[in-house]
Coordinates of C-alpha atoms in Angstrom, one line a residue:
M107 CA 18.1 54.4 4.0
R108 CA 20.9 54.9 6.6
I109 CA 18.2 54.7 10.0
L110 CA 16.5 52.4 7.4
I111 CA 19.0 49.3 7.3
S112 CA 20.0 50.1 11.1
I113 CA 16.5 49.3 11.8
L114 CA 16.1 46.5 9.8
L115 CA 20.1 45.2 11.4
L116 CA 18.3 45.3 14.8
L117 CA 15.6 43.8 14.4
L118 CA 17.2 41.2 12.7
S119 CA 19.7 40.9 15.8
G120 CA 17.5 40.8 18.1
F121 CA 15.3 37.9 16.5
T122 CA 15.8 34.9 17.9
F123 CA 14.4 30.9 17.1
A124 CA 13.6 29.0 21.0
T125 CA 14.7 26.4 22.0
E126 CA 12.4 23.0 22.6
V127 CA 12.7 20.8 25.9
L128 CA 10.6 17.1 24.7
I129 CA 9.1 15.3 27.5
N130 CA 7.5 11.2 26.8
T131 CA 5.9 10.7 30.2
Y132 CA 5.7 7.4 28.5
D133 CA 8.9 6.4 29.1
K134 CA 10.5 9.2 31.4
T135 CA 12.8 10.5 28.5
G136 CA 13.1 14.5 27.6
Y137 CA 15.6 15.9 24.5
V138 CA 16.8 19.5 24.5
F139 CA 16.1 20.6 20.9
D140 CA 17.8 24.1 19.9
E141 CA 17.1 26.3 17.4
D142 CA 17.5 24.6 14.4
N143 CA 15.8 21.5 16.0
Q144 CA 19.1 19.3 15.4
L145 CA 18.9 16.7 19.2
I146 CA 22.2 19.0 21.3
A147 CA 20.7 16.7 24.7
S148 CA 18.5 14.1 26.2
F149 CA 18.0 12.4 30.0
K150 CA 15.5 10.6 32.6
A151 CA 12.5 13.6 33.2
E152 CA 10.9 13.5 36.5
C153 CA 7.5 15.7 35.9
D154 CA 4.3 14.4 37.4
A155 CA 2.5 16.7 35.5
V156 CA 0.2 15.2 32.6
R157 CA 0.4 17.5 29.4
I158 CA 2.6 21.6 29.9
S159 CA 3.1 23.7 27.3
S160 CA 4.5 26.7 28.6
V161 CA 7.7 28.7 27.8
V162 CA 10.3 29.8 30.2
S163 CA 8.9 33.2 31.9
N164 CA 12.0 33.8 34.4
V165 CA 14.6 32.2 37.1
Y166 CA 14.0 31.7 41.4
R167 CA 17.5 32.1 42.4
P168 CA 17.2 31.0 46.1
L169 CA 17.8 33.1 49.4
H170 CA 20.2 33.0 52.2
L171 CA 17.7 33.3 55.3
T172 CA 19.0 33.3 58.7
V173 CA 15.8 31.4 59.8
D174 CA 13.8 28.5 58.1
Y175 CA 10.7 29.1 58.6
F176 CA 9.3 29.2 55.3
P177 CA 10.1 25.6 53.0
L178 CA 11.3 26.8 50.2
P179 CA 13.3 25.7 47.3
V180 CA 16.8 25.3 47.9
S181 CA 18.2 25.7 44.4
T182 CA 18.3 27.2 41.6
L183 CA 15.0 26.5 38.9
L184 CA 13.2 28.0 35.9
I185 CA 10.2 29.2 35.7
L186 CA 7.4 28.8 33.3
E187 CA 4.1 31.1 32.3
E188 CA 1.6 29.0 34.2
G189 CA 3.8 28.9 37.7
Q190 CA 5.2 25.6 37.1
T191 CA 9.1 25.2 38.4
L192 CA 11.5 23.4 36.0
G193 CA 15.5 22.9 37.7
A194 CA 18.1 19.7 38.5
N195 CA 16.7 17.6 40.5
E196 CA 13.9 19.6 42.3
G197 CA 10.9 21.2 40.9
D198 CA 8.2 20.5 39.3
I199 CA 10.4 19.0 36.3
C200 CA 13.9 17.6 36.6
V201 CA 16.2 17.2 34.0
G202 CA 18.6 16.4 35.8
E203 CA 21.9 18.7 36.3
K204 CA 23.8 18.9 32.4
A205 CA 20.8 19.8 31.6
F206 CA 19.4 21.6 33.4
E207 CA 22.9 24.0 33.2
L208 CA 23.1 24.4 30.0
L209 CA 18.4 25.2 29.6
Y210 CA 20.2 28.0 31.7
Q211 CA 22.9 29.4 30.2
K212 CA 20.8 29.2 27.2
Y213 CA 17.5 31.3 28.7
C214 CA 20.4 33.8 31.1
S215 CA 23.8 33.7 29.2
E216 CA 22.3 33.9 25.6
K217 CA 19.2 35.7 25.5
K218 CA 17.0 32.2 24.7
S219 CA 14.0 31.5 24.8
I220 CA 12.7 27.7 26.2
T221 CA 9.9 26.8 25.1
V222 CA 8.6 22.6 27.5
N223 CA 6.7 20.9 26.5
V224 CA 5.3 17.3 28.1
D225 CA 3.0 14.8 27.3
F226 CA 1.9 11.3 26.9
Y227 CA 3.5 9.8 23.5
P228 CA 3.8 6.0 23.2
I229 CA 6.4 5.8 20.3
E230 CA 9.3 4.0 20.2
I231 CA 12.1 4.9 17.7
Y232 CA 14.3 2.7 15.6
S233 CA 16.7 3.4 13.3
D234 CA 14.9 0.6 11.4
R235 CA 10.8 0.5 12.4
I236 CA 8.8 2.2 15.3
V237 CA 6.5 1.0 17.5
I238 CA 3.1 2.3 18.4
K239 CA 2.7 0.5 22.0
E240 CA -0.7 2.5 22.4
E241 CA -3.7 4.3 20.8
I242 CA -2.0 7.3 19.0
T243 CA -3.7 10.8 17.4
R244 CA -1.8 11.6 14.7
E245 CA -1.6 14.9 15.2
K246 CA 0.3 13.3 18.1
F247 CA 2.3 11.1 16.3
Q248 CA 3.2 13.6 14.0
H249 CA 4.5 16.1 16.5
F250 CA 6.7 14.1 18.0
V251 CA 7.4 11.8 15.3
Q252 CA 9.0 14.7 13.4
H253 CA 11.7 15.9 16.3
F254 CA 13.5 12.5 15.5
L255 CA 12.4 11.7 11.7
P256 CA 12.4 15.2 9.5
D257 CA 13.7 14.4 6.2
L258 CA 12.1 11.0 6.2
A259 CA 8.6 10.6 4.1
V260 CA 6.5 8.5 6.9
W261 CA 3.0 7.5 7.0
Y262 CA 0.2 8.5 9.9
P263 CA -0.1 4.4 12.2
I264 CA -1.8 5.5 14.8
T265 CA -2.7 1.7 16.1
P266 CA -1.0 -0.2 18.1
G267 CA 2.3 -1.8 15.9
V268 CA 5.3 -2.4 14.6
Y269 CA 6.0 0.1 11.4
P270 CA 9.2 -0.6 9.5
L271 CA 10.9 2.9 8.8
K272 CA 11.1 3.8 4.9
S273 CA 12.1 6.6 2.7
S274 CA 8.8 6.0 1.2
R275 CA 5.8 3.5 0.9
L276 CA 4.8 1.4 -2.0
K277 CA 0.5 2.2 -2.9
P278 CA -2.0 -0.7 -1.9
E279 CA -3.7 -2.4 -5.0
F280 CA -7.9 -2.5 -4.6
A281 CA -10.2 -5.9 -5.0
L282 CA -13.9 -4.8 -6.6
Y283 CA -15.3 -7.3 -6.7
T284 CA -20.0 -6.7 -7.7
F285 CA -23.0 -9.1 -7.6
P286 CA -26.3 -8.1 -10.0
G287 CA -28.6 -6.4 -7.2
I288 CA -27.2 -7.4 -3.6
G289 CA -24.1 -5.6 -4.2
G290 CA -19.9 -5.0 -3.5
G291 CA -17.4 -4.0 -2.0
V292 CA -14.3 -3.1 -2.5
I293 CA -10.9 -4.1 -0.4
P294 CA -7.5 -3.1 0.1
I295 CA -4.2 -4.7 -1.2
F296 CA -1.0 -3.7 0.9
H297 CA 2.6 -5.0 0.1
N298 CA 4.1 -4.4 2.9
E299 CA 3.0 -3.8 6.6
P300 CA -1.6 -2.1 6.2
C301 CA -2.2 0.9 7.9
S302 CA -5.0 3.2 7.6
L303 CA -7.6 4.9 4.3
K304 CA -10.2 7.1 4.6
W305 CA -12.8 6.6 2.6
N306 CA -15.6 8.3 0.9
I307 CA -19.0 7.0 -0.5
D308 CA -21.0 9.1 -1.9
G309 CA -19.5 11.9 0.4
I310 CA -19.9 10.5 3.7
E311 CA -15.9 9.1 5.2
T312 CA -15.0 5.7 6.9
T313 CA -12.0 4.8 8.3
K314 CA -12.9 1.0 8.0
S315 CA -10.2 -0.8 6.8
A316 CA -12.8 -2.0 3.8
V317 CA -15.6 -0.4 2.7
F318 CA -18.7 -2.5 1.7
F319 CA -21.7 -1.2 -0.5
G320 CA -25.4 -2.1 -2.5
P321 CA -26.9 -2.4 -5.2
G322 CA -27.1 1.0 -7.8
E323 CA -24.4 4.3 -9.1
H324 CA -21.7 5.0 -6.7
Q325 CA -18.5 6.8 -6.4
I326 CA -15.1 5.9 -3.6
D327 CA -12.9 7.1 -2.9
A328 CA -10.3 5.7 -0.9
V329 CA -7.1 8.2 0.4
Y330 CA -3.9 6.8 1.4
D331 CA -0.9 9.6 3.2
L332 CA 2.4 8.6 1.8
S333 CA 4.0 11.0 4.1
F334 CA 3.7 13.5 6.4
N335 CA 2.9 15.2 3.6
S336 CA 1.8 14.4 0.9
Q337 CA -1.2 11.5 -0.6
W338 CA -2.1 9.5 -2.4
Q339 CA -6.7 9.0 -4.1
Q340 CA -8.4 6.8 -6.7
G341 CA -11.3 6.1 -7.3
F342 CA -14.2 4.2 -8.4
R343 CA -17.0 4.8 -9.9
V344 CA -18.9 1.7 -10.0
F345 CA -23.3 0.7 -11.2
V346 CA -24.8 -2.2 -9.7
P347 CA -27.9 -3.1 -11.9
Y348 CA -30.8 -4.4 -9.3
Q349 CA -32.3 -7.3 -9.6
R350 CA -35.6 -9.1 -7.7
V351 CA -34.9 -11.0 -5.1
L352 CA -37.3 -14.0 -4.2
F353 CA -37.0 -15.1 -1.1
S354 CA -38.7 -18.9 -0.1
S355 CA -37.3 -22.2 2.1
T356 CA -38.3 -25.3 2.2
E357 CA -37.5 -28.4 4.8
V358 CA -35.3 -31.3 4.7
S359 CA -34.9 -34.6 6.5
L360 CA -31.4 -35.9 8.2
G361 CA -29.9 -38.1 5.9
R362 CA -31.5 -36.8 2.5
V363 CA -29.6 -36.0 -0.8
S364 CA -30.0 -32.7 -1.6
S365 CA -32.4 -32.0 -4.0
G366 CA -31.8 -32.0 -8.1
N367 CA -33.4 -28.6 -8.5
Y368 CA -30.6 -26.8 -6.6
E369 CA -28.1 -28.0 -9.4
D370 CA -27.6 -23.5 -10.7
Y371 CA -27.5 -23.1 -7.1
F372 CA -24.8 -21.4 -5.2
F373 CA -23.9 -23.1 -1.7
L374 CA -23.4 -20.7 0.9
D375 CA -21.5 -23.4 3.5
G376 CA -19.3 -24.4 1.0
I377 CA -21.9 -28.1 0.7
E378 CA -22.1 -29.1 -3.5
P379 CA -24.6 -30.0 -5.1
H380 CA -26.4 -34.1 -4.3
R381 CA -25.0 -34.3 -1.4
I382 CA -26.5 -36.3 2.3
F383 CA -27.0 -33.7 4.8
S384 CA -26.0 -35.7 8.0
I385 CA -26.7 -32.8 10.7
P386 CA -28.7 -30.9 11.5
C387 CA -28.5 -27.5 9.9
K388 CA -29.7 -24.6 8.0
T389 CA -28.5 -23.6 4.8
T390 CA -28.9 -20.9 2.4
L391 CA -28.5 -21.9 -0.8
I392 CA -28.3 -18.8 -3.3
T393 CA -28.9 -18.2 -7.7
V394 CA -28.4 -15.5 -10.4
D395 CA -30.9 -15.3 -13.2
P396 CA -31.9 -11.8 -14.1
P397 CA -33.4 -9.9 -13.7
E398 CA -33.9 -12.4 -10.8
I399 CA -32.1 -13.8 -7.4
S400 CA -33.5 -17.0 -6.0
V401 CA -32.8 -17.2 -2.5
V402 CA -33.3 -20.1 -1.1
R403 CA -33.8 -21.6 3.0
I404 CA -33.0 -24.9 3.6
T405 CA -33.4 -26.4 7.7
V406 CA -32.3 -29.3 8.0
Q407 CA -35.1 -31.7 10.8
D408 CA -33.6 -34.8 12.5
D409 CA -37.8 -36.0 12.3
M410 CA -35.3 -40.0 12.6
Q411 CA -37.5 -41.3 15.4
P412 CA -35.6 -42.4 17.7
I413 CA -34.3 -46.3 19.1
I414 CA -34.6 -47.1 22.1
N415 CA -32.7 -50.6 23.2
I416 CA -34.1 -51.2 26.9
Q417 CA -32.6 -54.0 28.7
C418 CA -33.3 -55.5 31.9
P419 CA -30.3 -57.4 34.1
Q420 CA -31.1 -60.8 35.1
K421 CA -32.4 -61.5 38.3
T422 CA -30.3 -63.4 40.9
S423 CA -31.1 -66.8 42.2
G424 CA -30.6 -64.6 46.2
L425 CA -33.8 -61.9 45.2
L426 CA -37.4 -61.7 44.4

């Protein structure tokens, strides 16, 4: 039993969490987080690499040679597993004197593991808002923001915009409308800033801002991210009856009044019944009379004969 406890204490004493270096190539900012994900240093970084995810594996200390034939680094560097180097003012990643001294002490004196993550995060975080400058994936957004807002229930914005920080978000409402024989749609109504929704329509997923469907029976589910770890879902079971659709077309002369036969029709362009057609155009009328839908296309033509007025100037006495 005593041997087992000794082995357990030995394992616990050697178990340490990693210090993390996070560099955002969007604005060349760098951060150092301790083993508890607490920010302990920030700096301006110089890094030509687009993306790095590695750990510190060794230390380079400058050599004092009597000849200078070899262009070797003249300062101490931390070496990553993939071969990149991290230094104060020299190497593939430059973090400044203070940040490098902190990392050097963590690795060499405290024997802490150090991870280095370099990536492009077009995100700006303020006390009351998050600003997204360019399109970003949900995974990258979550990885970057959780370093600074670990306890804040934020959503997953991925499109450019300004998003206020709130402890929670109000659930959206939905406007559902249907037209017999035609179909319908579901439109979200947000009480604050809109964000992306995930839809599932009859087993087909989409991320469009709203969804539309044709006649028949449909199962529609809207999935909404409330926070990093929670989602909210609302479902709709919709049936739109089928109707027989009858199409017809007619022509009307310019200046005529719309016929009284269309009093029960709805003009899609907003023209009222008995209104004079004053310009050449095409318009569509719809009426629903179960089990039929009548669609009439009207073409307004300008068949008026032109009036030609030719005036010739009077000849002067000096011209023949």
